[in-house]
Amino acid sequence: MIPRYSRPEMTDIWSPETRFGIWLEIETLAAEAMENLGQIPPGVTAAVRKRGGFDVNRIDEIEREVKHDVIAFLTSVAEHVGEEASFLHKGMTSSDVLDTCLSVQLVRAADLLVTGIDRLLTALEKRAREHKLTPTIGRSHGIHAEPTTFGIKLATFHAEFQRARARLLLAREEVATCAISGAVGTFANIDPRIEAHVAKSLGLSIEPVSTQIIPRDRHAMYFATLGVIASSIERLATEVRHLQRTEVLEAEEFFSAGQKGSSAMPHKRNPVLTENLTGLARLVRSAVTPALENVALWHERDISHSSVERGIGPDATIHLDFALHRMSGVIENLVVYPDSMLRTLESMGGLHNSQRILLSLVEHGVSRDDAYRLVQRNAMRTWGGEGPLLDLLKKDPDVSSKISDAELEALFNLDYHFKQVDTIFERVFGTA
Amino acid sequence: MIPRYSRPEMTDIWSPETRFGIWLEIETLAAEAMENLGQIPPGVTAAVRKRGGFDVNRIDEIEREVKHDVIAFLTSVAEHVGEEASFLHKGMTSSDVLDTCLSVQLVRAADLLVTGIDRLLTALEKRAREHKLTPTIGRSHGIHAEPTTFGIKLATFHAEFQRARARLLLAREEVATCAISGAVGTFANIDPRIEAHVAKSLGLSIEPVSTQIIPRDRHAMYFATLGVIASSIERLATEVRHLQRTEVLEAEEFFSAGQKGSSAMPHKRNPVLTENLTGLARLVRSAVTPALENVALWHERDISHSSVERGIGPDATIHLDFALHRMSGVIENLVVYPDSMLRTLESMGGLHNSQRILLSLVEHGVSRDDAYRLVQRNAMRTWGGEGPLLDLLKKDPDVSSKISDAELEALFNLDYHFKQVDTIFERVFGTA
Amino acid sequence: MIPRYSRPEMTDIWSPETRFGIWLEIETLAAEAMENLGQIPPGVTAAVRKRGGFDVNRIDEIEREVKHDVIAFLTSVAEHVGEEASFLHKGMTSSDVLDTCLSVQLVRAADLLVTGIDRLLTALEKRAREHKLTPTIGRSHGIHAEPTTFGIKLATFHAEFQRARARLLLAREEVATCAISGAVGTFANIDPRIEAHVAKSLGLSIEPVSTQIIPRDRHAMYFATLGVIASSIERLATEVRHLQRTEVLEAEEFFSAGQKGSSAMPHKRNPVLTENLTGLARLVRSAVTPALENVALWHERDISHSSVERGIGPDATIHLDFALHRMSGVIENLVVYPDSMLRTLESMGGLHNSQRILLSLVEHGVSRDDAYRLVQRNAMRTWGGEGPLLDLLKKDPDVSSKISDAELEALFNLDYHFKQVDTIFERVFGTA
Amino acid sequence: MIPRYSRPEMTDIWSPETRFGIWLEIETLAAEAMENLGQIPPGVTAAVRKRGGFDVNRIDEIEREVKHDVIAFLTSVAEHVGEEASFLHKGMTSSDVLDTCLSVQLVRAADLLVTGIDRLLTALEKRAREHKLTPTIGRSHGIHAEPTTFGIKLATFHAEFQRARARLLLAREEVATCAISGAVGTFANIDPRIEAHVAKSLGLSIEPVSTQIIPRDRHAMYFATLGVIASSIERLATEVRHLQRTEVLEAEEFFSAGQKGSSAMPHKRNPVLTENLTGLARLVRSAVTPALENVALWHERDISHSSVERGIGPDATIHLDFALHRMSGVIENLVVYPDSMLRTLESMGGLHNSQRILLSLVEHGVSRDDAYRLVQRNAMRTWGGEGPLLDLLKKDPDVSSKISDAELEALFNLDYHFKQVDTIFERVFGTA
C-alpha cells in the first residue's frame, strides 16, 4: 500500500486494531450461540463483552513465540477476560475466524467503494447536465467524426459507473459469507446453528459448504470486479488527458492558485492527476491475476492464498478507493472550455456535415454518384484550405441550383445532431 | 483457437457464416423498423427476406479491394437482393452491426457454456450422492487433518460451479445489449425506435448510451468471469491430479480398455486429462488482462479492441467450453477407490481422533494439561510405529482408568465426523 | 492464431509438416549417433535418410487410435522406412523429441523475429536521418515542453528496438537447448554422447540437466521477452496515433490512392494500422502470464504446459512477427508533415523559450526574482493571445533595456535546441 | 510492501533517506562536472560536500506546499548548504534526478537479490552433494516412473537458479543507465559531459537517447525477469510441498523444537513456509503486467508510470529478496528421509524395471511380442499385489529358462540408473 494513495477511511479497515476487533466480535458471537445452545457455561459471553479486549503489541510478542496468530490473539484476550476465555473458540478452527473476518473487511471495503462511486456519479451527472448541450466534436480513431455534446460524453461515463456500482454490489455479495464449520468444514465439533447465529449478526450469509476455508473463487470474482472498475477509471482519465493536451485544450484539471505547472510557461498545466489515475488503474488491475491463481488450492486447503491476500486485500481496495475520490475531484473541478470545443468543432470548415449534404442532394433528385462527386469536390477544397464548406457549396452552381442557401444553412445546423440528447439523458439519468 | 480443444457447437458460433448471418439479421431487422416507420419504401424487408444472402468468398474478395468488411458484406448482399439492398444500413455505422453481432455471439457462447456447466453440475451431484458417506481423510496443507467424505469433497465443487453458473448468467446479461445509434452514438441519422426493434427481436437490451461502440467494460466483465470459472476448473483438475498420484491413488481418470499408459508398467496411468485442463485454465485466464486493457479506448472509440477480440472472443469461449465438457467426462467416469480412501484414512493409526480423546479426558475430570500430556505421549508412539492409537490408549492405565474401552472405541467412530453430512447436502443440493 | 495477422514464413514454422520434419531429423540424428557408438546395427541411418518420410493424415489417423502422438509418428515413419525403423527412438522418451523440436521451432521463430526487427530498425534509421533536423515540439504530459526534432523522436525508438533485438537474441539462447536424456532425465538408457551429437547437429546447446523435460523457466523468459518487445511496438504505435489525430496531424499512416477513410470527408484518414498494432501488442503480452504459470510443474514433469504452449507458441510468435512487419510498413511509408510540426511548435507564441530568457536576464544582471517576474508577465500576455513572446519582450522596456533585440532574437533561435543532435545520433546510430 | 515479508537490507534501499541521499549524490556529481567545465563557480561542490544534507520531514512539509518533490528536496538542501545550492540542478530536469536515482536503487536491489540467489545456490549444491546418490523415484504426471536420485532433483534447481542469476545480471545491466539530458532529452541546457561524469561515478552507463525519461522497456524487462525468478521459486516450493504431504513424506521443512503444528497430532507439520513462498511468487509476478503496461508512455513522457513504480519497485524486490532467503533457509534445513524415499521407490514391487526386463528378454532371443507378453503378465500380478516383480519372474519358467536368477537380480540393480550421475553433476556444478 502506498501511503500517498490512501485515505484513512479505507486503511482503517485493514489496521491490526480493526482486524483483531472483528476477530473478537466473531469469537464473542460464536460464544453467545454456544451459550444459548447450552454448550458452554452461562456467563461466558457477558464476561467477554464486559472485559474483552486485546493488545496489538502483546499479540505480536506472543506470535513471535508461538508462530500462530489466532493462538496469540486468544492468549491476549484471555489476559483481559480471565478464565471464561477458555471457552472461546471451542470446536472452531483458525480459518473460521480468519476467513469470516476477511469477509467482513471486504464487505466494508465494498461499501466504502460504493460511496466513492456515488460521489463520482454525482459529479458526472452534475457536469453532464451543465454541459448537456455544449457542442463538441465526436472523435473516432482520434479523428474528427460528427458532433456530439460534452454532456453526452460524460453521460457515457455515468452509465459505465452505474454498471461499476452494480458490479460492486454483486462482488460484495460474493464475499459476504461466514464460515464457522471447524476443521475441514464438516461441523464435526461445532453446531451449524453457531455459524447461522454469527452470520446473521454480522449481516453475512452462511457458506453452504466450506473446505475448512471460504472458497477463493469468491475472492477472485471480487478482485476481478475491482480490476474492471479500475479500467473504467482509466478510460475516464484517458479522456481528460486527451482533452487537456495542448493542441486540444477543451478541458483541464483544476489548478489551484498557488500551484505551478512550470516556472515561466503559463500553459504548462500538466494533467498529473489523471496520469496518476492511469497508473493507479494498472496497480489495481495487478491484483486480478494473483487472485485468479489463488483459487486452485490443494485439497481442503493450503495457505498459499494468505500471503497474496495480505498484499492485494489492502492494496487493491485502498488504491481504488483513493482513485475514485481523486477521479471525483477531477470531474467536480474540471475546467471546461466550451469556446474551445466549438472552435475545434468548426476547425474542419464544416466537413462533418458532408454526409447530410449528400443525402439532401439525393433527395433533390441528384443521382447518388453525381451527389457524391459534388460533395467531394467541395470537401476537398475545404480540406485544402480554400474556405468553409458551406461557402463553397453556395458558390458551386451545380449545388446551388439544387439547394437554396437557406436550405444549405439549415443542413449545417448543429441542432440536428442533438435532437436525441433528451432521449439519451432519460435513458442514463432517468430524466432528461 | 486450438482445434483439438474445440467442439463444433462453439466453433460454429464464431464461423464467418454465422457472423455474416447475424449481420444480415441485424440489417434486415433494422430495415423492417425503418419500413414500419415509413423511412424506407415498403417491400424492402420482404425482398431482403426473400432473396437475402451472401457469399463468404465473395466478401473476402471485395474486402481485399475496399478494405472495409461491412461494405464488402453489403455489396455481396446487394448482389443477391438487387436494388432494394440500397436501403439497407441507412443512417447506421459499421459498429452498430459489428458490436451488436458480437453481443449475439457472446450471448450464444454464454448459453452454450451454461449447458457445459449444467452437465458438470449433474455429474458432480450424481457422484457426490454416490459417495455421500464414503469416508476419506480431509487434508490441510497436504497433511492429513480430520475425516470427511468424498461426497462432501464433490459437494464443494458443486457449490462452486453453481456460483460459476450464476456468474455466467450475469456476464451474459452484461453483454446482451444492442446499439444501433449511428456515428458517435447520437442517433442523429437513425431513430432510436429502430434500435429498440432490433434489440427486442434479438432478445437484447438497448445500450443506454453508446460512444459509437458498445462500451468495453461489459466485455471485460464477461472475460473476467470466464477467467474465474477457468480457475474453478483448475481447482477441480488439481484435486483429481492429487488423488491419482501413485502414493495416494484414491481415484483415477477413466482408462479405456485399449488405452495404454505405459508399455509394461500397469500402474502408469497418467492423469493427462486433468493436467490438460490445468493448462487450458491458464489459456482461458490469459484473456482477462487484454480484455481489461481494451476498456480505455480513446474518445468515442478507437479500434484497438478489435484485433484483441478476434483472438480472445473465440479462443476463451471455445477452450472453456471444451474444458467444461472434458471436466464433466472426467467426473462422470472417475474411478473411485473407497477402499484406498479408507486405507489412507487409517494409515495414521487413528491420530486424527486425538482432539476427541483430549476433550473426553477433560470431561472425565482430567486437567487440561494432564490430558494433553496423556494424549501426546500415546500419539507420539503411534507416530513412531508402535501401533494404532486406540490400542495404545487401551493399554495405558492412566487413560483406561478414566475411559472404558467401549467409550474409547466410540471415540474412534468415524460416524461422529459425518453427522452433519445431511445438513451440508441440503444446503448444496436442496435435499439431503 | 488469427490468419489475418499472420505471415506464411512464421506460420510455416508451426505447421504439422514442419514439426514432424524436425522430429524425423532428431530421430535420425540420434540414430546416427547410436550407430557410430555401435549401439544399433550399421545401415539404419542410411535407410532412414533414404526412405524416411511420414504422412500427416496417417499420423492423425493412428493417433486417434493409440492416443500418443510420438508413437503415431514412429508408426508412420516405419511404414515408409521398413524394419530399420524399429531401431529408432531407442532408450528415448517422447519429451526428448517434443522438447528438442520446440526448441528448434522457437529458435527459428526468434531468427525470423530478428529479421522483422532489422527491417524496422532500417526504416527507423532512414526516416530518422531524413528528419534529423526537422523541428517539432517535444511534449511531456501531452503538453508542449521544449523543441526537439522528429529525427530524435525516431532515434529513441531505434535505440529501443536495438535493445529489443539484443533481448531477442538472449531469449533465443535461453531456449536453444537439446535434451535427449530419457525418462526422468537420468540417461539410464541413453548415452549422453547421443544428446551431444544431436545438439551439435541442430546448432543447440545440451541441456545440463533435465527433469525429463527442458525446464520451463527458459520458455517463460522467452515469452516474457516477446511481451516486452510487444510493449515497445505499442509505444511506437501510440506515438503515430497521437501524431495523426486531427488536432495534431503532424504525420499520418500512408493511404493508398484507392483507399477511402470516409465517403465524403477527406480528412477522415484513420490510423487503423497503429490502432491494430496496439491491440496486437495486448494479444502478444497475454502469453506472458500463462508462460510464467507453466514453470512450476510437478516433480520431474507434468504435462499441463503442453496445451498452453500449443496456444501461445504459435500465437505469440506469429502475431509479433506480423506486428513487426506491419509496424515497419507504417514507418517506411509514414507521411510526415514538417510544416505542420513547425506550425504546432510556433503555436504557443514562443513560450517554450521562456526558460532561456530567464537565464539570459540573470546573466545580464537582473536578480532571479525580478527576471522571473519579467518573463512571467510577458508569457501570461502571450498565453492570453496578445502576441508572440518575442514581440512582447522587445516592447517591454524593462527587458529591452537589458537585452538587445538581436540578442533576444538569438534566444528564440531553434538551433540552440539542436546543437547536440549529432551527439545523440552518434550514440544511437554510430555515426551522426 | 508487507512488513512480515521483508528484510531490512532491501527495505533500506527504498527508504526516503536512501532516495534523497542518492538524489544528493547525483546533484553533487553533476555540480562537480559543471564546476570542472567552468559552468558554475568553483567551490560549489566542496560546499555541498561539506554542508550538504536534507531533512525528510522538512521535505514532506515543503512538498505539501509546492506539490513538487524535487523542488522540495532542493529547498531543504539549500537550507543546509546555503547560497551555493542555487547552482545545483542547473539545466537539469526532475526526471534526470528521479530516473537516475531509480536506476541506482534497482541496481542495488539486483545486487542484493544476487546475494540471495547465491545463498540458495550454495544450499542447493550442499544438499545435492549430500544426497548425490540417495535413490528416489522419479515421477512424471505425479505417477512413479523410473528411479533418480535426490541429488539430481536438487541439481535441476541449481541449474535453474544459475540461469536465474545470469538473467538477474542482465536485468541489472538493462536498468544500469544514467540520464542527465534536460527537458525532452535534447541536452539543450546541459552538456552531455555532465551525464558522462555522473554515470561513470555511479557505475552506470549513459542512456544513449532519452525522451526526458529513461525508457521504460528497460524496467519492464527488469520486472519480467523478477517474475521468471519468482516462478522458479514456486517450482521449488511446490516440490517441497509435494514431498512433505502425508502420503509421500520424503522430506520436510525443518520444525524447531518449540514449534507445534498441532496440539496433539505429531504428524501435523505443515509445509507453511513453502506454501507461503508459493503465494509470494504470485505477488512478485503481479508486477510484470503493470510494468509492461508502463512502456507505452505518451510522446516524450507522461507520468503514469510513476504511481505504478512506487508500488512495484519496492514490493517486487522486497518480496523476492525475502522469498530467496526464506527458500534458502528451507533448503539448508530441509529434513530429508532417505529411508522413506527408498520405501516409496520399492513400493511398486520393482515395476519400474519392466522396460529393462523386456530389453533383456529380447537380447536373450525372445521375440519382442513374446517378451512384452511375458513382462506384462508378471507386472500385472505385481500390480495386483501378488508379490515383487523379481520374485514372480524367477518363478515364471518362461522367463527363468531364458534369464538366470543372478542376471534377473542384476536387472533390478538400482545403480544402473545412476551411472550418469557424475556426468550430470559435472555439467551442473563443474565437478562431479
PDB file of N, CA and C in Angstrom, chain A residues 88-111:
ATOM      1  N   LEU A  88     -13.833 -19.807  24.784  1.00  0.00           N
ATOM      2  CA  LEU A  88     -13.902 -19.222  23.435  1.00  0.00           C
ATOM      3  C   LEU A  88     -13.309 -20.201  22.424  1.00  0.00           C
ATOM      4  N   HIS A  89     -13.758 -20.085  21.177  1.00  0.00           N
ATOM      5  CA  HIS A  89     -13.131 -20.785  20.052  1.00  0.00           C
ATOM      6  C   HIS A  89     -13.361 -22.295  20.091  1.00  0.00           C
ATOM      7  N   LYS A  90     -14.291 -22.751  20.955  1.00  0.00           N
ATOM      8  CA  LYS A  90     -14.464 -24.194  21.151  1.00  0.00           C
ATOM      9  C   LYS A  90     -14.948 -24.877  19.863  1.00  0.00           C
ATOM     10  N   GLY A  91     -14.177 -25.858  19.406  1.00  0.00           N
ATOM     11  CA  GLY A  91     -14.565 -26.600  18.211  1.00  0.00           C
ATOM     12  C   GLY A  91     -14.326 -25.850  16.925  1.00  0.00           C
ATOM     13  N   MET A  92     -13.778 -24.665  17.033  1.00  0.00           N
ATOM     14  CA  MET A  92     -13.553 -23.851  15.842  1.00  0.00           C
ATOM     15  C   MET A  92     -12.133 -24.055  15.307  1.00  0.00           C
ATOM     16  N   THR A  93     -11.941 -23.700  14.080  1.00  0.00           N
ATOM     17  CA  THR A  93     -10.607 -23.746  13.500  1.00  0.00           C
ATOM     18  C   THR A  93     -10.214 -22.306  13.162  1.00  0.00           C
ATOM     19  N   SER A  94      -8.928 -22.054  13.083  1.00  0.00           N
ATOM     20  CA  SER A  94      -8.470 -20.677  12.848  1.00  0.00           C
ATOM     21  C   SER A  94      -9.138 -20.050  11.626  1.00  0.00           C
ATOM     22  N   SER A  95      -9.281 -20.838  10.564  1.00  0.00           N
ATOM     23  CA  SER A  95      -9.872 -20.288   9.340  1.00  0.00           C
ATOM     24  C   SER A  95     -11.271 -19.754   9.574  1.00  0.00           C
ATOM     25  N   ASP A  96     -11.989 -20.355  10.497  1.00  0.00           N
ATOM     26  CA  ASP A  96     -13.326 -19.844  10.787  1.00  0.00           C
ATOM     27  C   ASP A  96     -13.271 -18.357  11.136  1.00  0.00           C
ATOM     28  N   VAL A  97     -12.283 -18.017  11.932  1.00  0.00           N
ATOM     29  CA  VAL A  97     -12.129 -16.625  12.356  1.00  0.00           C
ATOM     30  C   VAL A  97     -11.513 -15.786  11.241  1.00  0.00           C
ATOM     31  N   LEU A  98     -10.430 -16.294  10.670  1.00  0.00           N
ATOM     32  CA  LEU A  98      -9.692 -15.515   9.672  1.00  0.00           C
ATOM     33  C   LEU A  98     -10.541 -15.223   8.435  1.00  0.00           C
ATOM     34  N   ASP A  99     -11.205 -16.242   7.940  1.00  0.00           N
ATOM     35  CA  ASP A  99     -11.931 -16.065   6.691  1.00  0.00           C
ATOM     36  C   ASP A  99     -13.196 -15.241   6.878  1.00  0.00           C
ATOM     37  N   THR A 100     -13.880 -15.473   7.987  1.00  0.00           N
ATOM     38  CA  THR A 100     -15.066 -14.658   8.229  1.00  0.00           C
ATOM     39  C   THR A 100     -14.667 -13.201   8.434  1.00  0.00           C
ATOM     40  N   CYS A 101     -13.535 -12.997   9.091  1.00  0.00           N
ATOM     41  CA  CYS A 101     -13.037 -11.625   9.267  1.00  0.00           C
ATOM     42  C   CYS A 101     -12.728 -10.986   7.916  1.00  0.00           C
ATOM     43  N   LEU A 102     -12.069 -11.732   7.040  1.00  0.00           N
ATOM     44  CA  LEU A 102     -11.747 -11.184   5.717  1.00  0.00           C
ATOM     45  C   LEU A 102     -13.030 -10.806   4.976  1.00  0.00           C
ATOM     46  N   SER A 103     -14.065 -11.645   5.136  1.00  0.00           N
ATOM     47  CA  SER A 103     -15.353 -11.310   4.515  1.00  0.00           C
ATOM     48  C   SER A 103     -15.856  -9.967   5.019  1.00  0.00           C
ATOM     49  N   VAL A 104     -15.807  -9.803   6.338  1.00  0.00           N
ATOM     50  CA  VAL A 104     -16.282  -8.541   6.910  1.00  0.00           C
ATOM     51  C   VAL A 104     -15.479  -7.367   6.358  1.00  0.00           C
ATOM     52  N   GLN A 105     -14.164  -7.539   6.288  1.00  0.00           N
ATOM     53  CA  GLN A 105     -13.321  -6.443   5.785  1.00  0.00           C
ATOM     54  C   GLN A 105     -13.626  -6.131   4.319  1.00  0.00           C
ATOM     55  N   LEU A 106     -13.773  -7.173   3.504  1.00  0.00           N
ATOM     56  CA  LEU A 106     -14.037  -6.942   2.081  1.00  0.00           C
ATOM     57  C   LEU A 106     -15.420  -6.326   1.874  1.00  0.00           C
ATOM     58  N   VAL A 107     -16.364  -6.716   2.717  1.00  0.00           N
ATOM     59  CA  VAL A 107     -17.705  -6.120   2.631  1.00  0.00           C
ATOM     60  C   VAL A 107     -17.642  -4.634   2.996  1.00  0.00           C
ATOM     61  N   ARG A 108     -16.940  -4.343   4.080  1.00  0.00           N
ATOM     62  CA  ARG A 108     -16.811  -2.930   4.462  1.00  0.00           C
ATOM     63  C   ARG A 108     -16.092  -2.140   3.370  1.00  0.00           C
ATOM     64  N   ALA A 109     -15.067  -2.743   2.809  1.00  0.00           N
ATOM     65  CA  ALA A 109     -14.327  -2.064   1.735  1.00  0.00           C
ATOM     66  C   ALA A 109     -15.257  -1.805   0.554  1.00  0.00           C
ATOM     67  N   ALA A 110     -16.082  -2.795   0.225  1.00  0.00           N
ATOM     68  CA  ALA A 110     -17.016  -2.626  -0.896  1.00  0.00           C
ATOM     69  C   ALA A 110     -17.987  -1.484  -0.599  1.00  0.00           C
ATOM     70  N   ASP A 111     -18.457  -1.442   0.629  1.00  0.00           N
ATOM     71  CA  ASP A 111     -19.400  -0.374   0.988  1.00  0.00           C
ATOM     72  C   ASP A 111     -18.748   0.997   0.820  1.00  0.00           C
TER      73      ASP A 111
END
